Amino acid sequence: MPGTVTAAALIIGNEILSGRTQDQNLSFLGERLGEMGIRLKEARVVSDDADDIAAALDALRARYDYVFTTGGIGPTHDDITADSVARAFGVGIDYHPEVYAMLKTWFESIGQEANEARMRMARIPDGASLLDNELTLAPGFQIENVFVLAGVPSIARKMFDGAKKRLTGGDPVCSRAIKVHVGEGAVAEELGAIQDIFPDIDIGSYPWSKDGAYGTSLVMRGTRPARVDEAFAAVLEMAERLGGNPREE
Amino acid sequence: MPGTVTAAALIIGNEILSGRTQDQNLSFLGERLGEMGIRLKEARVVSDDADDIAAALDALRARYDYVFTTGGIGPTHDDITADSVARAFGVGIDYHPEVYAMLKTWFESIGQEANEARMRMARIPDGASLLDNELTLAPGFQIENVFVLAGVPSIARKMFDGAKKRLTGGDPVCSRAIKVHVGEGAVAEELGAIQDIFPDIDIGSYPWSKDGAYGTSLVMRGTRPARVDEAFAAVLEMAERLGGNPREE
């Protein structure tokens, strides 16, 4: 029995907090981890500040089975994630010989100087193992239960693929959803009563509106498919009775 | 001299963490607060769990000048933000007479029952003041330095407009950005040296790629326009010298 496996995300970067860049990694991590039965329970977004990164990382890695960081592993002065992670774990950080050699060869092969900034991407905390990706030679890395991924969404996704085989999944979460054409207020009381009958099912209610129409999406999530189906049936019966013109989403 | 004013965001909702819903409030808050000279320094995303909401709120409200929460103030069983906020502040929560009367009159006027679930939206922590919005009658609220907004982005924005006049802005942050057509590795060393010369300017470097082309966006942010201009000029000179074909963004 795998049981419940939890994770947190640590999104690193001033550009996310300033609103300049819309984060695209949190929803991706939540979805992909969920498919593996790993529940993303918390996320934090912090600026490019070593103290803030280390403090958030320490809080999250102690509490959750896995932590995934995104951002701050490039070559510029504001890329301080690797150093901050090393600090949080109280380990040293140095050029990783294999990555150093690989990056140096590659930069020289394309006629670019293997300058100090570019080679910063070879700096990996002591004891970390590499997370390769198919798009760049600069790796992410894993240290204990922390996985350090790039901020660029396409690269973060490839690094996550590299991390997947190292993760122990939990009970897979399955979900069913019903779209109704009445507001939350019309279903709320009975929905709450159904939630009380199914404490093992996470029943969510989300308003929607489109082209002047409005209604509610009702989502049932749980690890036992038969129970999700039972909750689904109860919610469907309720929605039909209340005239919500329900459809499975 | 207003000085530095800080804020945090607390995004509440299982649907954000599961990846079902892409958050749209964080970037909005970061941008709008930034325009007022208030720096969004941290954000947390937590699930619909009263302990988690209260713990995150306590951590954030002690550390930052303002906290903005989004989500969890609707009529359904998973809308527990108001109760969690009351718990964090150690105050009671009850129907707000004015909101109760208004909601009841409105529901009855449109032929909907003022049922317990719908009237839950009138429950406001003791001592809180209301944040009206133009789209719904259900208000957000303010208690001390915490502003509680809806999760639906359009409503959150209206509630934020209602909160604005209560915020004391800081030194306005201004920014200038330069788009160059070379990778981060080409500019990183000199950019780091320029950052050292301008410790009061936050210089960010963000890779971009589009239609097969790639490059770097360099963003200079600070509270003293003349210094931002000086840093901008230094970065522009560097980018021209390095053949980055720079353009102001």
CSV table of C-alpha atoms in Angstrom, one decimal, chain A residues 14-24 26-32 40-49 52 56 63-64 74-79 112-113 115-118 152 177 183-189 191-192 195 202-207 214 216-219 221 249, chain B residues 14-24 26-32 40-49 52 56 63-64 74-79 112-113 115-118 152 177 183-189 191-192 195 202-207 214 216-219 221 249:
chain,number,residue,atom,x,y,z
A,14,ASN,CA,11.5,38.2,-8.9
A,15,GLU,CA,9.9,38.1,-12.3
A,16,ILE,CA,7.0,35.9,-11.1
A,17,LEU,CA,6.4,38.2,-8.1
A,18,SER,CA,6.6,41.4,-10.0
A,19,GLY,CA,3.9,40.1,-12.4
A,20,ARG,CA,6.2,40.4,-15.4
A,21,THR,CA,6.1,36.6,-16.0
A,22,GLN,CA,3.1,34.4,-15.5
A,23,ASP,CA,4.2,31.2,-13.7
A,24,GLN,CA,3.5,28.1,-15.8
A,26,LEU,CA,3.0,25.2,-10.7
A,27,SER,CA,-0.1,23.9,-12.5
A,28,PHE,CA,2.1,21.5,-14.5
A,29,LEU,CA,3.7,20.1,-11.4
A,30,GLY,CA,0.3,19.7,-9.7
A,31,GLU,CA,-1.1,17.9,-12.6
A,32,ARG,CA,1.8,15.5,-13.3
A,40,LEU,CA,1.0,18.8,-4.3
A,41,LYS,CA,0.0,20.3,-0.9
A,42,GLU,CA,1.7,23.7,-0.9
A,43,ALA,CA,3.6,26.0,-3.1
A,44,ARG,CA,5.7,29.1,-2.3
A,45,VAL,CA,7.0,31.8,-4.6
A,46,VAL,CA,10.1,33.6,-3.3
A,47,SER,CA,12.3,36.3,-4.8
A,48,ASP,CA,16.0,35.9,-5.8
A,49,ASP,CA,17.2,36.2,-2.3
A,52,ASP,CA,14.4,33.5,1.5
A,56,ALA,CA,11.5,28.3,2.4
A,63,ARG,CA,7.3,18.8,5.9
A,64,TYR,CA,6.7,17.1,2.5
A,74,GLY,CA,21.0,29.9,-15.3
A,75,PRO,CA,24.4,31.7,-15.8
A,76,THR,CA,23.5,35.2,-14.6
A,77,HIS,CA,24.1,37.0,-11.3
A,78,ASP,CA,20.5,36.6,-10.3
A,79,ASP,CA,20.7,32.8,-10.6
A,112,GLN,CA,31.5,30.4,-27.6
A,113,GLU,CA,33.9,31.2,-24.8
A,115,ASN,CA,33.5,32.0,-19.6
A,116,GLU,CA,33.0,32.0,-15.9
A,117,ALA,CA,29.3,32.9,-16.2
A,118,ARG,CA,28.5,30.0,-18.6
A,152,VAL,CA,11.9,27.9,-18.4
A,177,ALA,CA,-16.4,16.2,-12.7
A,183,GLY,CA,-24.8,28.8,-9.3
A,184,GLU,CA,-22.9,27.5,-6.3
A,185,GLY,CA,-25.6,28.8,-3.9
A,186,ALA,CA,-28.2,26.4,-5.4
A,187,VAL,CA,-26.2,23.3,-4.8
A,188,ALA,CA,-24.1,24.3,-1.8
A,189,GLU,CA,-26.2,22.9,1.0
A,191,LEU,CA,-23.3,19.3,-1.7
A,192,GLY,CA,-22.0,19.9,1.8
A,195,GLN,CA,-19.3,15.8,1.4
A,202,ASP,CA,-12.4,15.7,-1.9
A,203,ILE,CA,-15.4,17.4,-3.4
A,204,GLY,CA,-14.6,20.8,-4.9
A,205,SER,CA,-17.0,23.4,-6.2
A,206,TYR,CA,-15.9,26.0,-8.8
A,207,PRO,CA,-18.0,28.7,-10.4
A,214,TYR,CA,-23.0,30.7,-15.6
A,216,THR,CA,-20.7,25.4,-11.2
A,217,SER,CA,-18.2,22.7,-11.8
A,218,LEU,CA,-18.3,20.0,-9.2
A,219,VAL,CA,-15.2,17.9,-8.9
A,221,ARG,CA,-11.3,13.4,-6.3
A,249,GLU,CA,-17.0,17.0,-17.8
B,14,ASN,CA,-7.1,22.8,-4.0
B,15,GLU,CA,-7.9,23.5,-7.6
B,16,ILE,CA,-4.7,25.6,-8.0
B,17,LEU,CA,-2.5,23.0,-6.5
B,18,SER,CA,-4.1,20.1,-8.4
B,19,GLY,CA,-3.3,21.9,-11.7
B,20,ARG,CA,-7.0,22.1,-12.6
B,21,THR,CA,-7.1,25.9,-12.5
B,22,GLN,CA,-4.3,28.2,-13.6
B,23,ASP,CA,-3.9,30.9,-11.0
B,24,GLN,CA,-4.4,34.4,-12.5
B,26,LEU,CA,-0.6,36.4,-8.3
B,27,SER,CA,0.7,38.2,-11.4
B,28,PHE,CA,-2.1,40.7,-11.2
B,29,LEU,CA,-1.4,41.5,-7.6
B,30,GLY,CA,2.3,41.7,-8.3
B,31,GLU,CA,1.8,44.2,-11.1
B,32,ARG,CA,-0.8,46.4,-9.5
B,40,LEU,CA,5.1,41.7,-3.5
B,41,LYS,CA,7.9,39.7,-1.8
B,42,GLU,CA,6.4,36.3,-1.3
B,43,ALA,CA,3.4,34.2,-2.2
B,44,ARG,CA,2.1,30.9,-0.9
B,45,VAL,CA,-0.5,28.6,-2.3
B,46,VAL,CA,-2.3,26.4,0.2
B,47,SER,CA,-5.1,23.9,0.0
B,48,ASP,CA,-8.6,24.3,1.5
B,49,ASP,CA,-7.4,23.3,5.0
B,52,ASP,CA,-2.8,25.4,6.7
B,56,ALA,CA,0.4,30.6,6.4
B,63,ARG,CA,6.4,39.6,8.2
B,64,TYR,CA,4.9,41.9,5.5
B,74,GLY,CA,-18.0,31.4,-1.7
B,75,PRO,CA,-21.1,29.6,-0.4
B,76,THR,CA,-19.9,25.9,-0.6
B,77,HIS,CA,-18.4,23.6,2.1
B,78,ASP,CA,-14.9,24.1,0.7
B,79,ASP,CA,-15.1,27.9,1.2
B,112,GLN,CA,-33.8,32.5,-4.9
B,113,GLU,CA,-34.1,31.1,-1.5
B,115,ASN,CA,-30.6,29.5,2.2
B,116,GLU,CA,-27.9,28.8,4.8
B,117,ALA,CA,-25.3,28.2,2.2
B,118,ARG,CA,-26.0,31.5,0.3
B,152,VAL,CA,-12.6,34.4,-9.4
B,177,ALA,CA,14.0,46.7,-20.2
B,183,GLY,CA,22.0,34.3,-24.9
B,184,GLU,CA,22.4,34.9,-21.2
B,185,GLY,CA,25.9,33.4,-21.2
B,186,ALA,CA,27.1,36.2,-23.5
B,187,VAL,CA,26.1,39.0,-21.2
B,188,ALA,CA,26.2,37.4,-17.8
B,189,GLU,CA,29.7,38.4,-16.7
B,191,LEU,CA,25.9,42.2,-16.4
B,192,GLY,CA,27.0,40.9,-13.0
B,195,GLN,CA,24.8,44.9,-11.0
B,202,ASP,CA,17.4,45.1,-9.3
B,203,ILE,CA,18.8,43.8,-12.6
B,204,GLY,CA,17.0,40.7,-13.9
B,205,SER,CA,17.9,38.6,-16.8
B,206,TYR,CA,15.3,36.4,-18.5
B,207,PRO,CA,15.9,34.1,-21.5
B,214,TYR,CA,16.5,33.4,-28.9
B,216,THR,CA,17.7,37.7,-23.3
B,217,SER,CA,15.5,40.3,-21.7
B,218,LEU,CA,17.4,42.5,-19.3
B,219,VAL,CA,15.2,44.4,-16.8
B,221,ARG,CA,14.0,48.1,-11.6
B,249,GLU,CA,11.2,46.8,-24.6
